[in-house]
JSON list of N, CA and C in Angstrom, two decimals:
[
{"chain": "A", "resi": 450, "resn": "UNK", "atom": "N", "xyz": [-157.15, -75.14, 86.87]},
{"chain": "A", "resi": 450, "resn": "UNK", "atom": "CA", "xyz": [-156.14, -74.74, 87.82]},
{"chain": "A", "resi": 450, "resn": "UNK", "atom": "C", "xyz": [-154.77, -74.99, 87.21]},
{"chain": "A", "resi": 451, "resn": "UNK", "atom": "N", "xyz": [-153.77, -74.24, 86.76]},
{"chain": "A", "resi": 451, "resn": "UNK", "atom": "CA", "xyz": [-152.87, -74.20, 86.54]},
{"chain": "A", "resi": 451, "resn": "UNK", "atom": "C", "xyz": [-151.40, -74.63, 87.54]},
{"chain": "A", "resi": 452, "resn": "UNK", "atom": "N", "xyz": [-150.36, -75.44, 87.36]},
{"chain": "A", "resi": 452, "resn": "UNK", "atom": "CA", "xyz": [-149.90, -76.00, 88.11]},
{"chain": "A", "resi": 452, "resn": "UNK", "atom": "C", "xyz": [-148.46, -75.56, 87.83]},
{"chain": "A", "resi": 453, "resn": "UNK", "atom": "N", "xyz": [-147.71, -74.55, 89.41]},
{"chain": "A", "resi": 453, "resn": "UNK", "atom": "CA", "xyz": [-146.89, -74.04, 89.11]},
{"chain": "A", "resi": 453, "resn": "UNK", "atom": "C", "xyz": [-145.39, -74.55, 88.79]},
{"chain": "A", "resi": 454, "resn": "UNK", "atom": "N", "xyz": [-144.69, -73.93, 87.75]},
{"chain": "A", "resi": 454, "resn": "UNK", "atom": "CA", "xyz": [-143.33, -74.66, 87.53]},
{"chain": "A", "resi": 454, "resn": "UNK", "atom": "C", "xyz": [-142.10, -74.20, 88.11]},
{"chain": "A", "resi": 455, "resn": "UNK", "atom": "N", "xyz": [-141.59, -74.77, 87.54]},
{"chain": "A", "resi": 455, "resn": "UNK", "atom": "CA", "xyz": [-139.90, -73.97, 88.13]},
{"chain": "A", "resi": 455, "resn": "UNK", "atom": "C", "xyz": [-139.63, -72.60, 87.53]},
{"chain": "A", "resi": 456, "resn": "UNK", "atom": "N", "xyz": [-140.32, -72.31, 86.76]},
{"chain": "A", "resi": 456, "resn": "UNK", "atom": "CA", "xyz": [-139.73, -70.87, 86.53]},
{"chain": "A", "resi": 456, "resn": "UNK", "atom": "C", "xyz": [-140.48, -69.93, 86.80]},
{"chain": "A", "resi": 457, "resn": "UNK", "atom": "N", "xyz": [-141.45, -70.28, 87.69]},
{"chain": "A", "resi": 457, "resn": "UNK", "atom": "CA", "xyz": [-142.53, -68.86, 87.97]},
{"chain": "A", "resi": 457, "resn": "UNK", "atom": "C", "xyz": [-142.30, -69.06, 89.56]},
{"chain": "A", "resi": 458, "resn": "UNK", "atom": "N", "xyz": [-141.39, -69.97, 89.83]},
{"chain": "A", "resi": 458, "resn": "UNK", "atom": "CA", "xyz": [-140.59, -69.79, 91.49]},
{"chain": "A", "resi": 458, "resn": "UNK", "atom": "C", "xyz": [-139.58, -68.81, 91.43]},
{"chain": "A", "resi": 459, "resn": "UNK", "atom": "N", "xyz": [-139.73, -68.10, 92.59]},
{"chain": "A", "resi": 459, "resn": "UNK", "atom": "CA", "xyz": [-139.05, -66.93, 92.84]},
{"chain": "A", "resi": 459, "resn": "UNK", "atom": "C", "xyz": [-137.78, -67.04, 93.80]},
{"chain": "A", "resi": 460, "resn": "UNK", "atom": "N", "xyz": [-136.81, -66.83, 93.66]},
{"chain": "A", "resi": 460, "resn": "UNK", "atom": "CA", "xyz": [-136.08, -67.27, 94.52]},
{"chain": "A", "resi": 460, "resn": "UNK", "atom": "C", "xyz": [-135.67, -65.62, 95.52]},
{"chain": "A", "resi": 461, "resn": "UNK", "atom": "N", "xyz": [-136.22, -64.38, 95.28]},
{"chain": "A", "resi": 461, "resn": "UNK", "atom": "CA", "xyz": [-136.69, -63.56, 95.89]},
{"chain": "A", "resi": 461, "resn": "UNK", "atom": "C", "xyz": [-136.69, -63.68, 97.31]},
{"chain": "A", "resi": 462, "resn": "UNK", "atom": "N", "xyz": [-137.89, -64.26, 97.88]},
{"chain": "A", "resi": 462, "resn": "UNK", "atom": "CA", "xyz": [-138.03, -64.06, 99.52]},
{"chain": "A", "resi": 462, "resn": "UNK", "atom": "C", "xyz": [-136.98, -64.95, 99.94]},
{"chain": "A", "resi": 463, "resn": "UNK", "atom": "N", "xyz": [-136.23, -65.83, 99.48]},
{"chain": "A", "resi": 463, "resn": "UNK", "atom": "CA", "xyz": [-135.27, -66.60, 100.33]},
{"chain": "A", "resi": 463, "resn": "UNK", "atom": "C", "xyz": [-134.19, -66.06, 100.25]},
{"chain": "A", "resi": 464, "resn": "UNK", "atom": "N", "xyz": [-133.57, -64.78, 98.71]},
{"chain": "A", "resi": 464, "resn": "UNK", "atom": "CA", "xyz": [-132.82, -64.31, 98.97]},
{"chain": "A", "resi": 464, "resn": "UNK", "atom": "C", "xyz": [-132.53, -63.09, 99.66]},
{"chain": "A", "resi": 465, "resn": "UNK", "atom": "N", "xyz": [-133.87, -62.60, 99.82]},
{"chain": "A", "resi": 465, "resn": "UNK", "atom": "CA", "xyz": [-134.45, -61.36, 100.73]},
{"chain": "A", "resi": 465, "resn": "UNK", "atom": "C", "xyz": [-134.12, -61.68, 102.59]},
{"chain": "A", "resi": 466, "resn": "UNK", "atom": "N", "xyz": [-134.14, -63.09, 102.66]},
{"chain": "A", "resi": 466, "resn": "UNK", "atom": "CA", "xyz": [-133.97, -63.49, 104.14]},
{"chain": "A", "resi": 466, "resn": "UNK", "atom": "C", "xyz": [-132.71, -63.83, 103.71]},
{"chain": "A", "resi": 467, "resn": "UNK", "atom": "N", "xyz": [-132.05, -64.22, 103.12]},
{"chain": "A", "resi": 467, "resn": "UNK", "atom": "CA", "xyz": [-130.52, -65.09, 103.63]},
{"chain": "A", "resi": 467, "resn": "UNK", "atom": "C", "xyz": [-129.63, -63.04, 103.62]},
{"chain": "A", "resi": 468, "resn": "UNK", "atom": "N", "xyz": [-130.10, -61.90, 103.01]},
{"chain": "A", "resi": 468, "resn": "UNK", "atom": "CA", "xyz": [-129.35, -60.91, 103.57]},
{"chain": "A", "resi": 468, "resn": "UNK", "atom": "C", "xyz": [-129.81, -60.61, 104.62]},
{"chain": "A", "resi": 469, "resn": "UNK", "atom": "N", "xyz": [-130.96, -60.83, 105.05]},
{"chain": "A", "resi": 469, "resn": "UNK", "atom": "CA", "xyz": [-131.50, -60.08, 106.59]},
{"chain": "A", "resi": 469, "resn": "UNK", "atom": "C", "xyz": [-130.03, -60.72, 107.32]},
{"chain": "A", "resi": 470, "resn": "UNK", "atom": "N", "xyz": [-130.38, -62.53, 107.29]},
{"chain": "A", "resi": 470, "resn": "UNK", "atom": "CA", "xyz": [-129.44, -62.97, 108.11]},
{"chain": "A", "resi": 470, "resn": "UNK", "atom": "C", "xyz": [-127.67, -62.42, 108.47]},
{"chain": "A", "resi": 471, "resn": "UNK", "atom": "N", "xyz": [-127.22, -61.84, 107.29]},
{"chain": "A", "resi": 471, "resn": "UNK", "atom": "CA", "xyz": [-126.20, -61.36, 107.51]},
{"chain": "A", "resi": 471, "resn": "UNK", "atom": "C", "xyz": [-126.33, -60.12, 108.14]},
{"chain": "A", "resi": 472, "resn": "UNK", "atom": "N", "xyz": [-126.77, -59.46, 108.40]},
{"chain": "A", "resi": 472, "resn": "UNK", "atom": "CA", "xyz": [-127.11, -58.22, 109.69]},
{"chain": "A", "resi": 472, "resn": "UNK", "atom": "C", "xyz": [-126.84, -58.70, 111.00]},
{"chain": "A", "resi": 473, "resn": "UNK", "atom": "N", "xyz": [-126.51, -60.14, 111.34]},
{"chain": "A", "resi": 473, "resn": "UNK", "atom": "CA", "xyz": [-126.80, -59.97, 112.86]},
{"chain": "A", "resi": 473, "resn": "UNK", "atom": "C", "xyz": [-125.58, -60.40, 113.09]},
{"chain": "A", "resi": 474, "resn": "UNK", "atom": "N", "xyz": [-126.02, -59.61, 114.43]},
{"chain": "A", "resi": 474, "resn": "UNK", "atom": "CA", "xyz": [-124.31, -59.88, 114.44]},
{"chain": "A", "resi": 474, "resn": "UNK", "atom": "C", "xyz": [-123.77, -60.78, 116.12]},
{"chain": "A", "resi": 475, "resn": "UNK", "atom": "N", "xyz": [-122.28, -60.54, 116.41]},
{"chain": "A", "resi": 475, "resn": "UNK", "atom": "CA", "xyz": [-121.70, -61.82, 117.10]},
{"chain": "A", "resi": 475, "resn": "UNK", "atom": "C", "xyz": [-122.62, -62.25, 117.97]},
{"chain": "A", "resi": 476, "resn": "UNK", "atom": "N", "xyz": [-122.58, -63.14, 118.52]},
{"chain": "A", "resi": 476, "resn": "UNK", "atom": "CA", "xyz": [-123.86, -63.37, 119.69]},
{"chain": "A", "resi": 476, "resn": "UNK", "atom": "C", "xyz": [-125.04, -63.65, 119.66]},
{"chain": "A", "resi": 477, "resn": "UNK", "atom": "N", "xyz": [-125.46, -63.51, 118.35]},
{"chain": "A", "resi": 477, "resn": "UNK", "atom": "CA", "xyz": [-127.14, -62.92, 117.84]},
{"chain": "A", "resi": 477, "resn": "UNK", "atom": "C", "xyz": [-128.06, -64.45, 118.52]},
{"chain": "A", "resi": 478, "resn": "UNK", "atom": "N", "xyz": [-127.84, -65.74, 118.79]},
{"chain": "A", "resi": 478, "resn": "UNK", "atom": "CA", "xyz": [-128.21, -66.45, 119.41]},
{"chain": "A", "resi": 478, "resn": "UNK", "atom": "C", "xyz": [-127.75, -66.50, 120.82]},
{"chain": "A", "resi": 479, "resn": "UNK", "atom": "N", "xyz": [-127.71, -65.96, 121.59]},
{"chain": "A", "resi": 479, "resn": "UNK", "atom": "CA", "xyz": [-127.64, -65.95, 122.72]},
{"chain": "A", "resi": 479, "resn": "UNK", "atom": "C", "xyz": [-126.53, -67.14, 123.44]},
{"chain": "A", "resi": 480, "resn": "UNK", "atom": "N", "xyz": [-125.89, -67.82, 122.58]},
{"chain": "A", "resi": 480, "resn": "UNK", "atom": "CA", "xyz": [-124.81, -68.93, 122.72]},
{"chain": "A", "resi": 480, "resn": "UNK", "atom": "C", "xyz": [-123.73, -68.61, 122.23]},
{"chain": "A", "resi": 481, "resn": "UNK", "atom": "N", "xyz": [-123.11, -67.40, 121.62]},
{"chain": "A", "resi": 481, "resn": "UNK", "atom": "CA", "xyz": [-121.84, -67.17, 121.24]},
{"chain": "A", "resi": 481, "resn": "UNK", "atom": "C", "xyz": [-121.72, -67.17, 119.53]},
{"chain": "A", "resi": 482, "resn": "UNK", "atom": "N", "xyz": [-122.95, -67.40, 119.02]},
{"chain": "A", "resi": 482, "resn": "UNK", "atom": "CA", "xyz": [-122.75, -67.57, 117.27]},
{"chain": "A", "resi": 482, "resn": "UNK", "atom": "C", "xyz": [-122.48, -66.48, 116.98]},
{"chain": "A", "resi": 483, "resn": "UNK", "atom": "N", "xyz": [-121.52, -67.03, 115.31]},
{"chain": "A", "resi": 483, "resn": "UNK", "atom": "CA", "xyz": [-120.83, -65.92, 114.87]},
{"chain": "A", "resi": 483, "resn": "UNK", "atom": "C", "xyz": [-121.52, -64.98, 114.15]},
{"chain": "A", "resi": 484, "resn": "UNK", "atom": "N", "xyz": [-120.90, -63.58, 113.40]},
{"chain": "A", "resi": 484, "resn": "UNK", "atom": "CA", "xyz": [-121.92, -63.83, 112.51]},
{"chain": "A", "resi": 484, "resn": "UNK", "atom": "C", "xyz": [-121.97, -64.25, 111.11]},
{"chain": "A", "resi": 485, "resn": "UNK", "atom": "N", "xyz": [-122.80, -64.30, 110.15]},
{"chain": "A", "resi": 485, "resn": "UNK", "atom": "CA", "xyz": [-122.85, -65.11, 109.28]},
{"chain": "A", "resi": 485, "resn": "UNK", "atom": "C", "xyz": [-121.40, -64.50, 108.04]},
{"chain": "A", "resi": 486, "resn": "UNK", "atom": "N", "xyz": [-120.87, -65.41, 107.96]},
{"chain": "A", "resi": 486, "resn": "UNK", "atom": "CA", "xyz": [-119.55, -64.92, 107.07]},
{"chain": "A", "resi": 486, "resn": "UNK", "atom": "C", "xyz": [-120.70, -64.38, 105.20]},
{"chain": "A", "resi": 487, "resn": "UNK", "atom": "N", "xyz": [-119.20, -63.40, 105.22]},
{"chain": "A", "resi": 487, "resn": "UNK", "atom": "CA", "xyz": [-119.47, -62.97, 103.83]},
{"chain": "A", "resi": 487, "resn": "UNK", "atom": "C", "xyz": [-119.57, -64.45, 102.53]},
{"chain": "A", "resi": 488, "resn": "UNK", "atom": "N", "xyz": [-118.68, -65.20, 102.89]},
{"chain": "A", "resi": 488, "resn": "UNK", "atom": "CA", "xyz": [-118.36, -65.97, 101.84]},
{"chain": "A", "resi": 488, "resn": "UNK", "atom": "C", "xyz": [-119.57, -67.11, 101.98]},
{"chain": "A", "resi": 489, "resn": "UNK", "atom": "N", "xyz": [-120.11, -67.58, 103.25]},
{"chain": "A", "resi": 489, "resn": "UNK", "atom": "CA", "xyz": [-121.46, -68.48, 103.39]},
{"chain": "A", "resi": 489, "resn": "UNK", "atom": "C", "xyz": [-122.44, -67.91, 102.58]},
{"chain": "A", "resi": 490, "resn": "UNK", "atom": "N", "xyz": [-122.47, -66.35, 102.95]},
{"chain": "A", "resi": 490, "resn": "UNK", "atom": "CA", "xyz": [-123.54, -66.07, 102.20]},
{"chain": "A", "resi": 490, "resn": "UNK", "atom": "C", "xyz": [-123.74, -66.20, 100.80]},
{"chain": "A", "resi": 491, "resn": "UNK", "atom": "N", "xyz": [-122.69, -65.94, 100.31]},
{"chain": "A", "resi": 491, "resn": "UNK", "atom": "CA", "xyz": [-122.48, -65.57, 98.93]},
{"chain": "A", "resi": 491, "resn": "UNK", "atom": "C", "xyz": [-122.53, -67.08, 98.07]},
{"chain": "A", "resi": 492, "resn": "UNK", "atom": "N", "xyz": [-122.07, -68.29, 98.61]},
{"chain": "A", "resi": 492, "resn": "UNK", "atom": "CA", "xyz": [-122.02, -69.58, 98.80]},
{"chain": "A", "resi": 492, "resn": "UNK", "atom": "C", "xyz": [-123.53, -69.73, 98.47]},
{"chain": "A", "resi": 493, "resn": "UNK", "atom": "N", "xyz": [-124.34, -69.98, 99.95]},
{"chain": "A", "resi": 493, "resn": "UNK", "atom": "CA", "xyz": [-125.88, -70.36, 99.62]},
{"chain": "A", "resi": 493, "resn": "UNK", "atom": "C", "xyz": [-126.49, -69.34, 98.46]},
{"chain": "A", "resi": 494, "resn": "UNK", "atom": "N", "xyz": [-126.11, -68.35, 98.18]},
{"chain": "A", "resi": 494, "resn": "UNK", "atom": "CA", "xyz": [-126.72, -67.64, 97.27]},
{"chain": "A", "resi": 494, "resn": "UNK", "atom": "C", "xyz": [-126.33, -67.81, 95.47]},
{"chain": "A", "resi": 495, "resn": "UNK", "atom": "N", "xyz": [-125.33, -68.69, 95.78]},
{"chain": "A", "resi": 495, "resn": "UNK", "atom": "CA", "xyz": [-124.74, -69.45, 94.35]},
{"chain": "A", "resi": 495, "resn": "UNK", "atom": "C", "xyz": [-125.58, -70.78, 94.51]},
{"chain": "A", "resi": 496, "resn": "UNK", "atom": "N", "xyz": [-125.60, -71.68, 95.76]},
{"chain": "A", "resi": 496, "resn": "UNK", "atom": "CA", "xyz": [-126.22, -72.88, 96.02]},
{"chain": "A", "resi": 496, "resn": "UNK", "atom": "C", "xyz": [-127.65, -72.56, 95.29]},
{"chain": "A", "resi": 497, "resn": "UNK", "atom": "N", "xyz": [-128.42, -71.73, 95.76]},
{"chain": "A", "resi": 497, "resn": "UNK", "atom": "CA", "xyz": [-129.99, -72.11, 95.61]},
{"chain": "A", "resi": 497, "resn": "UNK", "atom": "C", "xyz": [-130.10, -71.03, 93.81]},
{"chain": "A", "resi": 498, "resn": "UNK", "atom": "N", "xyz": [-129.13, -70.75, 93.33]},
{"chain": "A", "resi": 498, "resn": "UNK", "atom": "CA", "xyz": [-129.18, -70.03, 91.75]},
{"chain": "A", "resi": 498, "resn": "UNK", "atom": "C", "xyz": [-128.89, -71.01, 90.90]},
{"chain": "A", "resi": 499, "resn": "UNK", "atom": "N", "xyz": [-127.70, -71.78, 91.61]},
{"chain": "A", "resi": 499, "resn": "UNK", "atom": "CA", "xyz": [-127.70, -72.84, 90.76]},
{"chain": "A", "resi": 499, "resn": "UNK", "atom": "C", "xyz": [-128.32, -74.40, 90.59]},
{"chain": "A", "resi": 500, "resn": "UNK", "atom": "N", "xyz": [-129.10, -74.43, 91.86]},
{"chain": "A", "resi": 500, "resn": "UNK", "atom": "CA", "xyz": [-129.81, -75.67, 91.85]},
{"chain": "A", "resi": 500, "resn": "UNK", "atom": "C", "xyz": [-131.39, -74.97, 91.26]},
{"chain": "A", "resi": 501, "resn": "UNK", "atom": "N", "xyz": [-132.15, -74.17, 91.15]},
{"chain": "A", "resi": 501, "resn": "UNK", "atom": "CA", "xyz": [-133.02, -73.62, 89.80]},
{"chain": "A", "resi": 501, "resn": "UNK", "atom": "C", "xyz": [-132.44, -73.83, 88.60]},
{"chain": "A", "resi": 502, "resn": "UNK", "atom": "N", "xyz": [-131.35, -73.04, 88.32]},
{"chain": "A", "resi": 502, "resn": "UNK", "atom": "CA", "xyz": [-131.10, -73.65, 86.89]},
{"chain": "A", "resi": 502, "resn": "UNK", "atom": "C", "xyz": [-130.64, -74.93, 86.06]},
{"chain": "A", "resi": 503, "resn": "UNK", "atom": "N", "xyz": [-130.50, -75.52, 87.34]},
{"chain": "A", "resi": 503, "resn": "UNK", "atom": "CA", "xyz": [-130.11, -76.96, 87.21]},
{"chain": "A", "resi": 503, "resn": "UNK", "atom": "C", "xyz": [-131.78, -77.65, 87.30]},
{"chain": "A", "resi": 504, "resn": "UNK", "atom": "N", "xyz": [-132.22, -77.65, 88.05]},
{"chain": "A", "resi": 504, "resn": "UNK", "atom": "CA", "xyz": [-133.88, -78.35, 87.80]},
{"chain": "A", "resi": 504, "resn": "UNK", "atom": "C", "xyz": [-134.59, -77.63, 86.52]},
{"chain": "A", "resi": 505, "resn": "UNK", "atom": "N", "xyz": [-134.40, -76.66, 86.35]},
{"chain": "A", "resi": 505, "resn": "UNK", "atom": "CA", "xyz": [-134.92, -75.95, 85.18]},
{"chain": "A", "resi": 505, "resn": "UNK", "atom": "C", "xyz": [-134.83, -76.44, 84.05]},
{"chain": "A", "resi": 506, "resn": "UNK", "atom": "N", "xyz": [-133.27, -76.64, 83.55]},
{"chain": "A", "resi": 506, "resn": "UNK", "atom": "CA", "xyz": [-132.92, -77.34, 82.69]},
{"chain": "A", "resi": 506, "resn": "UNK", "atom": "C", "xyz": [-133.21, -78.50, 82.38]},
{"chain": "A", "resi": 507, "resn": "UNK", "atom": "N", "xyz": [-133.01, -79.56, 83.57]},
{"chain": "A", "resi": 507, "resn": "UNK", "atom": "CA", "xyz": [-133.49, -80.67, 83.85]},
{"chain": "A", "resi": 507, "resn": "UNK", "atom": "C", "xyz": [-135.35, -81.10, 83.31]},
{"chain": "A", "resi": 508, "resn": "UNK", "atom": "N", "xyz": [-135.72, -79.69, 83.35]},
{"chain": "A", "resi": 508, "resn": "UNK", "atom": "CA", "xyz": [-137.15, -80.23, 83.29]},
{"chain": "A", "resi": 508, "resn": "UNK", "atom": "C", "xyz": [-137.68, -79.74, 81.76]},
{"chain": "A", "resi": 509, "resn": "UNK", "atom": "N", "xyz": [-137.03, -78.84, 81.09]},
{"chain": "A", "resi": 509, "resn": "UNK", "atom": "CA", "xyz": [-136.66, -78.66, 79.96]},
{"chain": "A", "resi": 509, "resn": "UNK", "atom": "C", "xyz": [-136.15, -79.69, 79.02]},
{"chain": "A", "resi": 510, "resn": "UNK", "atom": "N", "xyz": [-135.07, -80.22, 79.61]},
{"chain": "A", "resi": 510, "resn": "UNK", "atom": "CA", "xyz": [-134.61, -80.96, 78.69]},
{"chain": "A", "resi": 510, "resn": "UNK", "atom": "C", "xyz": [-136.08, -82.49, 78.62]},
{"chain": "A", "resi": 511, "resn": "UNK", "atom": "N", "xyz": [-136.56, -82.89, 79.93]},
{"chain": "A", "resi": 511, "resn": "UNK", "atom": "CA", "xyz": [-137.24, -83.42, 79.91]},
{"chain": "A", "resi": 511, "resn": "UNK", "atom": "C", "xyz": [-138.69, -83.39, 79.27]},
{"chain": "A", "resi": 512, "resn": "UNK", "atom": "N", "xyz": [-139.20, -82.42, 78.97]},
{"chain": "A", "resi": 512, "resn": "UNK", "atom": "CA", "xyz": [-140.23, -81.90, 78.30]},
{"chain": "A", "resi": 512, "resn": "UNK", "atom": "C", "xyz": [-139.86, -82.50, 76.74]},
{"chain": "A", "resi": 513, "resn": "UNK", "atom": "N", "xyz": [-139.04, -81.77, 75.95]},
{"chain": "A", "resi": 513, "resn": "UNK", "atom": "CA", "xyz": [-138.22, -81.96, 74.83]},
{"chain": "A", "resi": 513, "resn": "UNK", "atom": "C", "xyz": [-138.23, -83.25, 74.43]},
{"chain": "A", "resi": 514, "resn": "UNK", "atom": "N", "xyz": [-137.76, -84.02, 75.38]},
{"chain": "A", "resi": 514, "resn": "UNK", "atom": "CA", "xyz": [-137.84, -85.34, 75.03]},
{"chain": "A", "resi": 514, "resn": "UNK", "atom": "C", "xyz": [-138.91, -86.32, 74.89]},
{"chain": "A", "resi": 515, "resn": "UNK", "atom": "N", "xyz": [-140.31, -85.67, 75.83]},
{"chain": "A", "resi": 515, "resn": "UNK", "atom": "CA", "xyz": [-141.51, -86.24, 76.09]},
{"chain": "A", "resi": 515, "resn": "UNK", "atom": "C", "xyz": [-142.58, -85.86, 74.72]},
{"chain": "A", "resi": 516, "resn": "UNK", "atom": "N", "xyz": [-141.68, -84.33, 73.93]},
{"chain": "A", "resi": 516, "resn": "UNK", "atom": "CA", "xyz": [-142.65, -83.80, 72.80]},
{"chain": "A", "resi": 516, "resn": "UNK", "atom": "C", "xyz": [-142.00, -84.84, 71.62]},
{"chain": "A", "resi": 517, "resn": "UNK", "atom": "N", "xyz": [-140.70, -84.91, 71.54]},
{"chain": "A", "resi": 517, "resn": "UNK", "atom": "CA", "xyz": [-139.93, -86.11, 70.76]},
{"chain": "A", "resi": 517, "resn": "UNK", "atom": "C", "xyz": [-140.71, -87.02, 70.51]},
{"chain": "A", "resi": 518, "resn": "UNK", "atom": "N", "xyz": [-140.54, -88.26, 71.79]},
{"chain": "A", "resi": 518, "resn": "UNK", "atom": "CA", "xyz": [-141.25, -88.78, 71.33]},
{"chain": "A", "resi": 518, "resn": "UNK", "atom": "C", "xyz": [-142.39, -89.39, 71.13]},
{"chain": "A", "resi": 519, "resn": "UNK", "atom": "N", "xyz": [-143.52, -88.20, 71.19]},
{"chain": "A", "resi": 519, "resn": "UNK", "atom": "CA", "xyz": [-144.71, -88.30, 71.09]},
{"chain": "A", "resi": 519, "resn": "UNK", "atom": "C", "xyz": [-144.81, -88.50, 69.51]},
{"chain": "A", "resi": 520, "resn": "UNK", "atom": "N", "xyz": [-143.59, -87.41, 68.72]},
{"chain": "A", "resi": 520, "resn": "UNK", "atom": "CA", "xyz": [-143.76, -87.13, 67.55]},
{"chain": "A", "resi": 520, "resn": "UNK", "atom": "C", "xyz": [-143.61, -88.55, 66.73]},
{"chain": "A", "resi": 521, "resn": "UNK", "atom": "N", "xyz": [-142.02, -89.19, 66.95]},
{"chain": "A", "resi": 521, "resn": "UNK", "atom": "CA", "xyz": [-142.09, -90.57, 66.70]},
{"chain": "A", "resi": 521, "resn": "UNK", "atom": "C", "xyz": [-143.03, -91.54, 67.05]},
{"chain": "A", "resi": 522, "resn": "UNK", "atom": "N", "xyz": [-144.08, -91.19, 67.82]},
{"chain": "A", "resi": 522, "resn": "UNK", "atom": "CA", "xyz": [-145.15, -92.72, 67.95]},
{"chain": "A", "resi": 522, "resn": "UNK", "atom": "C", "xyz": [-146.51, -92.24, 67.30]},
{"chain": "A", "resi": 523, "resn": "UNK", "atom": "N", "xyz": [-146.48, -90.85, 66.66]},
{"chain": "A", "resi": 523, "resn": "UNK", "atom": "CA", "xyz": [-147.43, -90.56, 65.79]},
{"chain": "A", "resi": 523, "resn": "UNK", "atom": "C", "xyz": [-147.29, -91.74, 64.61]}
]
């Protein structure tokens, strides 16, 4: 069984829903909400691009270091 990583996560269906969300419009909760600003969106859609490539890296760089030093305790 193969165990999935950060880069075969798709960030796809969450960015597929955070545009639905901007479709709705004033009111869309039945309490007066606004609707979702251009710049929020565009915001969470920098938020969740750049926290992948930030764990990505992170786990990269961590790998690298774990093949290191395996090599030094040969």
């Amino acid at each position: 069984m193969s165990q999935t990583t950060l880069t075969d996560v798709s960030l796809d269906p969450i960015l597929e829903r955070l545009t639905q969300l901007t479709q709705l419009e004033a009111d869309w909760d039945s309490y007066g909400a606004l609707p979702v600003s251009p710049v929020a969106f565009v915001k969470a859609c920098q938020l969740l691009i750049d926290v992948k490539h930030s764990l990505y890296m992170r786990s990269s760089i961590e790998c690298c270091l774990r093949v290191g030093a395996r090599k030094f305790m040969l």
